[in-house]
XYZ file of C-alpha atoms in Angstrom:
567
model
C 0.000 0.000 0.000
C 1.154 3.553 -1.016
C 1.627 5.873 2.002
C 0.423 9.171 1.703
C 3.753 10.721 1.324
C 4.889 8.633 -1.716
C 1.438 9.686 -3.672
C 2.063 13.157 -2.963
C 5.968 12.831 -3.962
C 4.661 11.134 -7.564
C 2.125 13.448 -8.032
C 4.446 16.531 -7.387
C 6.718 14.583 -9.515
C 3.988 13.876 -12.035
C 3.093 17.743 -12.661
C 6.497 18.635 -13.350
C 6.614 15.857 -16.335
C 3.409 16.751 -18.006
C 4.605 19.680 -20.090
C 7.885 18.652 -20.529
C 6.628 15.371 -22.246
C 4.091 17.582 -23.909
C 6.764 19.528 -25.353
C 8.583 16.214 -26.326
C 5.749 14.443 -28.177
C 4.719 17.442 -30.097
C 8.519 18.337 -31.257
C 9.220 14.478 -32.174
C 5.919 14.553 -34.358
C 6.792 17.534 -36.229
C 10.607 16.528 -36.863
C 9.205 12.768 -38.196
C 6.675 14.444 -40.479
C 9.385 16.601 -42.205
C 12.256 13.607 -42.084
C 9.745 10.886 -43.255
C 8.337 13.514 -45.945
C 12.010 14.182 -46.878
C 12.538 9.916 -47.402
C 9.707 10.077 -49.661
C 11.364 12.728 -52.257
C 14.658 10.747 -51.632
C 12.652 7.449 -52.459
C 11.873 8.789 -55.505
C 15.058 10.417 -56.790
C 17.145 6.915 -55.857
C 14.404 5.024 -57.986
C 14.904 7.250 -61.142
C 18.659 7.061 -60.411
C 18.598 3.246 -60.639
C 16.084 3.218 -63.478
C 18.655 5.162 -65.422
C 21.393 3.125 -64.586
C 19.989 0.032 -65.593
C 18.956 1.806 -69.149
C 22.569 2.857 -69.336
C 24.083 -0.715 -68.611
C 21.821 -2.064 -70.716
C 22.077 0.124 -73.755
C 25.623 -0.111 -73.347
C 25.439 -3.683 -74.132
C 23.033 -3.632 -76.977
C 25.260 -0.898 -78.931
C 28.636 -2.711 -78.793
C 26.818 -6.052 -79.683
C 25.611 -3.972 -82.387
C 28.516 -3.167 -83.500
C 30.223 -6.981 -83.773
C 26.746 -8.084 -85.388
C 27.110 -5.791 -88.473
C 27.891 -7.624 -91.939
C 30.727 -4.431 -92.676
C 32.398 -5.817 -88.897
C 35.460 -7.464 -89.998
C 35.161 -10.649 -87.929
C 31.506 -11.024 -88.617
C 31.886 -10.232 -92.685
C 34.803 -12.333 -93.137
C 32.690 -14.823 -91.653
C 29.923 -14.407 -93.873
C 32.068 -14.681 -96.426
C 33.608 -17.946 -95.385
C 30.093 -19.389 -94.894
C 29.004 -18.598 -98.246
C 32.179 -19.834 -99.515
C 32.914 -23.154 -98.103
C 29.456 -23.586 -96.472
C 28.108 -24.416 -92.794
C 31.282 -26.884 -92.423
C 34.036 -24.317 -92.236
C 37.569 -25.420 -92.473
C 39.830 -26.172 -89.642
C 41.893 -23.238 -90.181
C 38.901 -20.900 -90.309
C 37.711 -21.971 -87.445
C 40.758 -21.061 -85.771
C 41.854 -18.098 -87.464
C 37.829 -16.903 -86.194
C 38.607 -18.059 -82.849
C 41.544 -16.528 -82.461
C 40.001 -13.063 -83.415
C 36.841 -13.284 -81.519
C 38.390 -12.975 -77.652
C 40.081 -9.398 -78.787
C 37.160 -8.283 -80.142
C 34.751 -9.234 -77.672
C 37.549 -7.334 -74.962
C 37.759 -4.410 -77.304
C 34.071 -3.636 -76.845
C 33.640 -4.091 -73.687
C 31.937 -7.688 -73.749
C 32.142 -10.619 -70.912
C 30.720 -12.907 -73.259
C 30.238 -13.200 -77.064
C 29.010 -15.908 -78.520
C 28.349 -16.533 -83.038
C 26.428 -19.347 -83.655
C 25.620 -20.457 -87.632
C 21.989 -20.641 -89.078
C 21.892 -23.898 -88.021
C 22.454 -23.080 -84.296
C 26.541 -24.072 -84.242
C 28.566 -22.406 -81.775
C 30.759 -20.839 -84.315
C 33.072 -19.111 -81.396
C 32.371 -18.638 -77.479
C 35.861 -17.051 -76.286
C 34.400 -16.379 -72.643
C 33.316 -20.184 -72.780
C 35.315 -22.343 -75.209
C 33.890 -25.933 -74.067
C 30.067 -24.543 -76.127
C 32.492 -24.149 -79.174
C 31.010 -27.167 -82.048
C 27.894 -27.762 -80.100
C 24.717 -27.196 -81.711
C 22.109 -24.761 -79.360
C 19.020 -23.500 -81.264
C 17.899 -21.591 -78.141
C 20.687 -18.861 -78.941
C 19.114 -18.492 -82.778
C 15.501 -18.081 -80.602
C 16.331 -15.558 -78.325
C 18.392 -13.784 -81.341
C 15.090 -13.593 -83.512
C 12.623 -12.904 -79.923
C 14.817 -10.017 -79.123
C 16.462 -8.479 -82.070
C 18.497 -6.491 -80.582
C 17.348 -5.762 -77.215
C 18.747 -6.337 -74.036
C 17.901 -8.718 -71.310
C 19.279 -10.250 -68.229
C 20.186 -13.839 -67.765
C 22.805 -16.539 -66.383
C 25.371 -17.362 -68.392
C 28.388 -19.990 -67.984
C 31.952 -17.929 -68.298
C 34.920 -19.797 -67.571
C 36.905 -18.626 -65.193
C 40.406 -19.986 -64.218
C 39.824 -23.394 -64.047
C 35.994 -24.081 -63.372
C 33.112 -22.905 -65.602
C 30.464 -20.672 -63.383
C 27.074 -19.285 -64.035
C 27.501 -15.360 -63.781
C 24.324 -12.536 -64.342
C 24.667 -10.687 -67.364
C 22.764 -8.354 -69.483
C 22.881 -9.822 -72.672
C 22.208 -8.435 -76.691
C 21.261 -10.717 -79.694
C 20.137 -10.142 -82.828
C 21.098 -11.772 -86.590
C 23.776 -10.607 -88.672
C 23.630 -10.575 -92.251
C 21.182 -11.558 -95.208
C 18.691 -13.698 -96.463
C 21.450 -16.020 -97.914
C 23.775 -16.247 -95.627
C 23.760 -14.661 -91.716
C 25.164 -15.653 -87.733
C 23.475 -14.894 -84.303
C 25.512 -12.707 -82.892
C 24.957 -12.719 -78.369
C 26.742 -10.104 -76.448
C 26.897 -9.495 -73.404
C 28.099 -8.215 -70.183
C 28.454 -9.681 -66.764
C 26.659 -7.391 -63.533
C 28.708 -6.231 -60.935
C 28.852 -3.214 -58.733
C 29.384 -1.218 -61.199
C 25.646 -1.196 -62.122
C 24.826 -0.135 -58.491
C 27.477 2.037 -57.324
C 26.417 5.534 -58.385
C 22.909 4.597 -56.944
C 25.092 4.717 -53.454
C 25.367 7.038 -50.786
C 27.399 6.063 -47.989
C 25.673 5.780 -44.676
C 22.223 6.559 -45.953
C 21.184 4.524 -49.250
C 22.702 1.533 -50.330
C 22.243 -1.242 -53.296
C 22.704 -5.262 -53.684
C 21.402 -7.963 -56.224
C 19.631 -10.857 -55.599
C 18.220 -14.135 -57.301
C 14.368 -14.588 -56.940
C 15.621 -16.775 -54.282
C 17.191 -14.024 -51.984
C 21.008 -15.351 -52.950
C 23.130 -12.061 -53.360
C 24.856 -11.936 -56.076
C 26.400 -8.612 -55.688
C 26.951 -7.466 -52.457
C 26.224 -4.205 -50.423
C 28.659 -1.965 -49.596
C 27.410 -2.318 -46.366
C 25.382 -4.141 -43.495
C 22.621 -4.216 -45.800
C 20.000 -5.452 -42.815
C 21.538 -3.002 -40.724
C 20.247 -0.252 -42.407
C 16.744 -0.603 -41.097
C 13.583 1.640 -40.907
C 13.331 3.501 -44.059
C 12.290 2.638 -47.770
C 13.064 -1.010 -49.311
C 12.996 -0.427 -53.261
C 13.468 -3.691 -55.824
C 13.648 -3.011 -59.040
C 13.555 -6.281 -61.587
C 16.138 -7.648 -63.809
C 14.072 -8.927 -66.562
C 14.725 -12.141 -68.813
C 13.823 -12.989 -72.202
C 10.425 -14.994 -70.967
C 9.198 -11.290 -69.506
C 10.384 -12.835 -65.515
C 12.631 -11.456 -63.281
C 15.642 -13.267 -63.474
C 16.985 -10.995 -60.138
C 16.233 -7.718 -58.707
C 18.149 -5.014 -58.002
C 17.122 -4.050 -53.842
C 17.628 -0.626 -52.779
C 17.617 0.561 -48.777
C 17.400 3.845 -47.229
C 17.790 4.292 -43.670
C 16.407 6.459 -41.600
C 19.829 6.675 -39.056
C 19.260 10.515 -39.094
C 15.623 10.531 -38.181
C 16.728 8.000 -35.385
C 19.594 10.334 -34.486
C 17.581 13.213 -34.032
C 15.154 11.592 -32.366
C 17.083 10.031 -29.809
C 19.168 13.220 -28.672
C 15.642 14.891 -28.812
C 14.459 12.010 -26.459
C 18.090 12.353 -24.441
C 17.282 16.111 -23.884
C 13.683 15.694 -22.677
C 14.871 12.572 -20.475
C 17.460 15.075 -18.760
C 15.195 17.630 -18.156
C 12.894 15.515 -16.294
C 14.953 13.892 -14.974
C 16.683 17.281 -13.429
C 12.889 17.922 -12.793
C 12.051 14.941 -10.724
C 15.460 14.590 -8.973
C 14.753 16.797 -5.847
C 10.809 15.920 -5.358
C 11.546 11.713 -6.010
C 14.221 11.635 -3.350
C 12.434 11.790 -0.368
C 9.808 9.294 -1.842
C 12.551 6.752 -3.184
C 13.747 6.739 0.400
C 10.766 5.822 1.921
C 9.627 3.592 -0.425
C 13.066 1.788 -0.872
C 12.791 1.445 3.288
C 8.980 -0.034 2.818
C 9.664 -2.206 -0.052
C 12.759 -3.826 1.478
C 10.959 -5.651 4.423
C 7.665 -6.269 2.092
C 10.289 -8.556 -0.100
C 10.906 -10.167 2.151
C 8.012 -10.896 3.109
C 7.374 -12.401 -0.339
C 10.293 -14.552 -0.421
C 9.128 -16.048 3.213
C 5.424 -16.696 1.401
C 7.513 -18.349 -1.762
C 9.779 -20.289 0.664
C 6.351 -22.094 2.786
C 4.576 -22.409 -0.909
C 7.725 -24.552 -1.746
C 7.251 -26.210 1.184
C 10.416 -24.923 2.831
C 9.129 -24.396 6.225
C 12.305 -23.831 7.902
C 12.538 -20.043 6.033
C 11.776 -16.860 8.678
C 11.834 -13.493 7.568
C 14.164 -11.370 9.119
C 12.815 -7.439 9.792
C 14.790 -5.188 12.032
C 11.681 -2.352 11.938
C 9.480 -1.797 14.290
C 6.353 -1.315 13.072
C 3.439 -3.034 11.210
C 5.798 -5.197 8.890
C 7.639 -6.333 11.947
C 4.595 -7.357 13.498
C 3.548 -9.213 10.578
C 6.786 -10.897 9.819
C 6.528 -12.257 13.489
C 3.454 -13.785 13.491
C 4.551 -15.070 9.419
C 7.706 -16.745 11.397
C 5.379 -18.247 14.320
C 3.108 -19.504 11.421
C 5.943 -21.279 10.062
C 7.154 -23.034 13.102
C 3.309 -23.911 13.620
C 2.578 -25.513 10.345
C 5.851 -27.462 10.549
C 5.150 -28.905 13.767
C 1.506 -29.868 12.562
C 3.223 -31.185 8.902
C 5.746 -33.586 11.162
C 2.595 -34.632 13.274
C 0.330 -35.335 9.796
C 3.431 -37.415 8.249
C 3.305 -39.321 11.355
C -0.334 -40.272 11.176
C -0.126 -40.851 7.562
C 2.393 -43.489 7.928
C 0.689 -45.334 11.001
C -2.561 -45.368 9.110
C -1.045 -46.747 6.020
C 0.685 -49.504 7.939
C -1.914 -50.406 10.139
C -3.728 -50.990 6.895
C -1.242 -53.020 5.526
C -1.277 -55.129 8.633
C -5.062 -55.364 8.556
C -4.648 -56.703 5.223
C -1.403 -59.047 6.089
C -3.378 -60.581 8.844
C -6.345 -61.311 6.614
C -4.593 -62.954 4.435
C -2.847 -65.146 7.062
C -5.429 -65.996 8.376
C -6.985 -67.363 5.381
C -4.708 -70.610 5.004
C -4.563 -71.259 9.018
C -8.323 -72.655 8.968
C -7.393 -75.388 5.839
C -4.638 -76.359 8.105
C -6.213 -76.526 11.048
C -9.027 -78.599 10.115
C -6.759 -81.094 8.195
C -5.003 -81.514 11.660
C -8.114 -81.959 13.237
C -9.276 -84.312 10.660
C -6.141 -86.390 11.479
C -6.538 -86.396 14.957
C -10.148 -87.309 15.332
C -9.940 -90.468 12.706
C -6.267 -91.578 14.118
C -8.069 -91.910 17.409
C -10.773 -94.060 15.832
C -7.944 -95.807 13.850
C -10.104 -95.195 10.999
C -9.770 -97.282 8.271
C -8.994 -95.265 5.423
C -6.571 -93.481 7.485
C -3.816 -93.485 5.259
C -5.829 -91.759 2.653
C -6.971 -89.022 4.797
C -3.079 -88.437 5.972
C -1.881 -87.919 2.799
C -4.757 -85.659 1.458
C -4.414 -83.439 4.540
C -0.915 -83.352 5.024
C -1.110 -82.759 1.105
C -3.442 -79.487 2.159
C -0.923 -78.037 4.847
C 2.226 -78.052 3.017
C 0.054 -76.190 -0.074
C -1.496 -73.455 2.762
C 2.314 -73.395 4.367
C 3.716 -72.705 0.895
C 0.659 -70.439 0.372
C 2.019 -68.349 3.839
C 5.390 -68.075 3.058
C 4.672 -66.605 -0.376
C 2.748 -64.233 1.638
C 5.187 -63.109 4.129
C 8.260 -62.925 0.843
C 5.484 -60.597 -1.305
C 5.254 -58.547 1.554
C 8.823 -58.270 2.530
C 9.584 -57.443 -1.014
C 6.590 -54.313 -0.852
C 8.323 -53.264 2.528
C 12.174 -53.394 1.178
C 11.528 -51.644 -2.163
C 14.621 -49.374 -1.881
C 14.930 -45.779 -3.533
C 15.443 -45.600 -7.071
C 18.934 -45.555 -8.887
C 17.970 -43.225 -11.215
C 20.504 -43.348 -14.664
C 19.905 -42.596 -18.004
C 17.907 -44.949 -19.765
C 16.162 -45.582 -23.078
C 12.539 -46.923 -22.137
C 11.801 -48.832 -25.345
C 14.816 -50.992 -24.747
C 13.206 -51.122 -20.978
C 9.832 -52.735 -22.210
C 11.455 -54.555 -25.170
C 13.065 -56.590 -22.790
C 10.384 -57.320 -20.726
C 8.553 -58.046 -23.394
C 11.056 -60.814 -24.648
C 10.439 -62.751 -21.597
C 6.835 -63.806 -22.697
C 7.711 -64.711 -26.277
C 6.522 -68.309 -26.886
C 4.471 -68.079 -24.337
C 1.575 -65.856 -25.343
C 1.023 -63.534 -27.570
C 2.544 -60.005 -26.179
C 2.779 -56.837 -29.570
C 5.241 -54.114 -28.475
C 4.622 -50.766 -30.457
C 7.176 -48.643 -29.731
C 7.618 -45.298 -30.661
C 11.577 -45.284 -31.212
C 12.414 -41.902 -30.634
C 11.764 -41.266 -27.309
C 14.192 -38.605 -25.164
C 16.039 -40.318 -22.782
C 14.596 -41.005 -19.275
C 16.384 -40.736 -15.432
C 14.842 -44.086 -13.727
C 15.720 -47.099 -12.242
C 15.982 -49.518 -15.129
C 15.509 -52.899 -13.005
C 12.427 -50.791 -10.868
C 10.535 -49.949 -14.388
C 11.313 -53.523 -15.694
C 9.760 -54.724 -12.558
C 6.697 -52.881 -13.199
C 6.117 -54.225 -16.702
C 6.713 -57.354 -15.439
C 4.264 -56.510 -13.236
C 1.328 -55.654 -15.218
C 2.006 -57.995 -18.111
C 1.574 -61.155 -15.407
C -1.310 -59.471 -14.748
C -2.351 -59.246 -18.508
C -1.296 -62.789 -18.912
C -3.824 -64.218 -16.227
C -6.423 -61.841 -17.709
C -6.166 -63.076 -20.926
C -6.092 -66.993 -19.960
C -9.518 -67.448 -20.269
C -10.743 -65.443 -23.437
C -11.273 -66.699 -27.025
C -9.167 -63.951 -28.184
C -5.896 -64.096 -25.955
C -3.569 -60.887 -27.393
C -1.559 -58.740 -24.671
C -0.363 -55.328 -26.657
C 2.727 -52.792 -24.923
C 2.915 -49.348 -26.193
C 5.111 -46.348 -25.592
C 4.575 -42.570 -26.267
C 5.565 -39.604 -25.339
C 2.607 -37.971 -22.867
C 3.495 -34.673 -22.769
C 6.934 -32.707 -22.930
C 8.767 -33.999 -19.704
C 6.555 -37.214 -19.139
C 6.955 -40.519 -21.201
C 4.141 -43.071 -21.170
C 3.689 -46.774 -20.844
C 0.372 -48.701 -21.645
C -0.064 -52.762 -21.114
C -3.649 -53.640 -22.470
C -5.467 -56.755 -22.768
C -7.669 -58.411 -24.441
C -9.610 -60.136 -21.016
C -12.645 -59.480 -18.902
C -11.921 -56.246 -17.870
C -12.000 -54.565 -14.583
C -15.259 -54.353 -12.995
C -16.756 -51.194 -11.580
C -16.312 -52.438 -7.419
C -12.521 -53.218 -8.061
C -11.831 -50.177 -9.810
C -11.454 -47.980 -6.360
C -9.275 -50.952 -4.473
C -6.882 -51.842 -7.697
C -3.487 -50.613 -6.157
C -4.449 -51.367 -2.387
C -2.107 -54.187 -0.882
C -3.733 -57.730 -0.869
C -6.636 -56.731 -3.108
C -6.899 -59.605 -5.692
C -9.557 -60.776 -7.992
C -7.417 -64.204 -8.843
C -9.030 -65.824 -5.954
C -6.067 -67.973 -4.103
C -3.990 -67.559 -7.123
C -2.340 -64.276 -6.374
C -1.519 -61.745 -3.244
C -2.952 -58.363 -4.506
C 0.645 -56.736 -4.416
C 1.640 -56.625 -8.012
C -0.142 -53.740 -8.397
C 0.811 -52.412 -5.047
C 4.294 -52.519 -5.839
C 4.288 -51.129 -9.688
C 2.155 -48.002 -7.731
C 4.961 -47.935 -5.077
C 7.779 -48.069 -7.422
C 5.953 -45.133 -9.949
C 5.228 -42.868 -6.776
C 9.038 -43.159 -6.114
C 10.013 -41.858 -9.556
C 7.539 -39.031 -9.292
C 4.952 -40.657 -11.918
C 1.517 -41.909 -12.032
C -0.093 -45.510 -12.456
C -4.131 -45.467 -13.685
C -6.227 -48.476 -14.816
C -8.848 -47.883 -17.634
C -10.643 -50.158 -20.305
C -8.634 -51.320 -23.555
C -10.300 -50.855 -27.091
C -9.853 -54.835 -27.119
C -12.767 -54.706 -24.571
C -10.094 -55.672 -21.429
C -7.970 -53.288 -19.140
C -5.529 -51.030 -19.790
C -2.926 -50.373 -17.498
C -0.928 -46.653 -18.291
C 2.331 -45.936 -16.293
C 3.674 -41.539 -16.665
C 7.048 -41.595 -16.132
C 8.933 -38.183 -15.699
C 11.891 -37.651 -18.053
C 13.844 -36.119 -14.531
């Protein structure tokens, strides 16, 4: 709660910030409007810019393959001449003497790539890209009739040093010569910075090229992300089909708007916070004081919500707090004691249950015993006749009920020395595949695992035991039923928490058992089992922090599901 002095403190503190925000907000508004109106006109100067530059480059390219593809060119009309002379099938050493010619040429007007192909679509010469030389390609005759002369962007292989790569260029082709006799002539020039450099202005616009697929093919000169905030611009590099091949991406950033901005912002802060220095003193004292024993306070309530009831708060004022934080502290040693007491009943209950139940089921095999005893007796005295007979059957009887106790008495040792878990890392699928093995041949068990499961801090032999558990359980259930099939699953059940499922194909679990399943010495076998399987697999998933339930199978049995935490 805010004491009267602190809400007079911020509301001193808040009339001294009102017009110097005012002021603030109204002077950052009207410096954005201007900046942001000030990127617009700079938007549109930087698109012209780049407009022109790509009509330069490109017009560039279509006059000096103009000038190759021209019939009074001396490579391209002595080759005319040698085609009409000899034919398509030009000798050897006019090949080579063309060859030899085309690489200056191409270099002399400023070509990357030149390319003659006959009217029959044979590479004629390729200097940037001798390995096309003698191979037929009609597509260069296409795009030479489609574009007659104009310029478009594409990908074309160059070799360079010792590998042949695909580089952008802006290429030119058009036909050369007559009716009779003519060449596609293809020039062209490869993209670089050069197309986007006087687009630049350091620090406030700057220019890359990407594919359609964002790859850059010519850098920034920059952080290109960096420059954040203002206009993006793209402009397209068309092909011959019409579609951008890449696109040429412009950024302007708005560092000086930011800039201004921020010291604007810096001056303001300053101000206020000259203006708020004398009146928030008093009030940060006082609050710091009053906040200080109120934490903790808090950390005392977080400490008993953990369950840490040996935390007290420590508060050396003397006032309300302290009075609270006393009677927090005697609260604490209160709920302790009565926690110690409620463990204490909670065990004494449990085991006097247990021993309810361990007596029961003692008692059970004493009366077969005892009455075979006093059969004995009473017909040994009348040295009945079938004596021997009667001997043997009851004798028969007591060793069965003595065999019967001492399985009692081992089951329950083995519930009462279950030791703490030795947790390790541990793949559960392996877990249940081996438990699984064990009842191969003897009935039919399906494990579906799910194979990529995170791996799991438990006690490996304690979660084996459990399966075990369940699937003898599964085993007897299924005994009796036409269709006898026992299926193991795994899954993950939620983030931190893998899950186990045995179901069956039996009778089911009827609605009166359902609330005694994991109580010790509950059985429905009859004499045939102790009611502490399921005791133990609860005992054993308590331990690890998880959960055992019981639910009906879509075979029309039970369905057993142990949640395991991964830690």
């Amino acid at each position: 709660m805010i004491g009267l002095r602190t809400r007079l403190t911020f509301s001193f503190a808040a009339l001294a910030l009102v017009p110097i925000a005012a002021a603030a907000l109204v002077s950052r508004e009207v410096l954005s409007s201007r900046y942001h109106q000030e990127q617009r006109t700079l938007a549109d100067n930087v698109r012209r810019a780049a407009h022109r530059q790509v009509e330069r480059f490109t017009h560039r390219v279509v006059a000096s393959t103009a000038a190759i593809a021209s019939s009074d060119h001396p490579l391209v009309g002595s080759l005319l001449i040698d085609l009409a002379k000899f034919g398509p099938n030009l000798p050897a050493d006019v090949l080579r003497s063309t060859r030899e010619r085309s690489a200056p040429v191409m270099r002399g007007v400023g070509l990357d790539a030149l390319t003659i192909a006959s009217a029959r679509g044979l590479i004629i010469t390729a200097p940037h890209d001798r390995s096309a030389e003698d191979e037929v390609d009609a597509r260069l005759i296409a795009r030479a009739r489609r574009q007659d002369g104009k310029a478009t962007f594409a990908f074309i292989p160059i070799f360079t040093g010792d590998t042949i790569d695909e580089v952008l260029m802006c290429e030119a082709a058009r036909i050369a010569g007559g009716d009779d006799q003519w060449v596609a002539v293809a020039g062209a020039v490869a993209v670089g910075p050069g197309l986007i450099d006087p687009v630049r202005q350091a620090g406030v616009v700057d220019a890359r090229i990407v594919d359609p697929k964002g790859r850059v093919i010519v850098a920034a000169a920059g952080d290109f992300d960096a420059m954040a905030g203002g206009p993006r611009l793209r402009l397209p590099l068309v092909g011959g089909d019409g579609e951008p091949v890449a696109w040429v991406e412009v950024a302007i950033s708005d560092a000086s708007l930011s800039a201004s901005l921020s010291e604007l912002s810096r001056r303001a802060v300053l101000l206020a916070a000259l203006a708020l220095a004398v009146t928030v003193a008093l009030g940060f004292w006082v609050a710091r004081r009053m906040t200080r024993d109120l934490d903790r306070l808090v950390t005392g309530a977080n400490a008993a919500a953990r369950g840490d009831l040996d935390h007290r708060v420590t508060v050396t004022s003397r006032d309300e707090i302290s009075a609270v934080a006393h009677a927090f502290n005697a609260m604490m040693i209160d709920l302790k004691a009565s926690k110690e007491k409620l463990v204490i009943a909670e065990r004494l209950a449990a085991w006097q249950e247990v021993a309810r139940r361990l007596a029961h089921e003692i008692k059970n095999p004493l009366t077969p015993i005892q009455m075979s005893v006093e059969t004995m007796r009473r017909t040994f005295a009348t040295q009945h006749p079938e004596f021997g007979e009667i001997f043997e059957e009851s004798t028969a009887t007591i060793l069965e009920e003595t065999a019967r106790l001492k399985r009692i008495v081992g089951d329950f040792s083995e519930l009462a020395r279950i030791p703490k878990p030795k947790k390790q890392p541990c793949n559960v699928d392996d877990i249940v595949a081996g438990a699984v093995a064990l009842y191969r041949g003897s009935i039919a068990v399906k494990a579906r695992l799910a194979g990529d499961l995170p791996v799991a801090h438990v006690d490996r032999d304690q979660i084996a035991q459990v399966i075990i558990n369940l699937l003898e359980n599964a085993r007897d259930a299924v005994a009796t039923s036409e269709l006898q099939e026992i299926i193991v699953t795994t899954d993950l059940a939620a983030p931190d928490r893998i899950a186990i499922t045995v179901s069956d194909s039996g009778p089911g679990i009827s609605p009166d058992a359902r609330g005694h399943l994991f109580a010790p010495y509950f059985t429905t076998k009859g004499g045939r089992g102790t009611g502490l399987g399921l005791a133990i697999a609860h005992r054993i998933a308590s331990d690890h922090g998880g959960t055992i339930t019981a639910g009906d199978s879509a075979m029309g049995g039970a369905s057993f599901t142990v949640e395991l935490p991964l830690r």
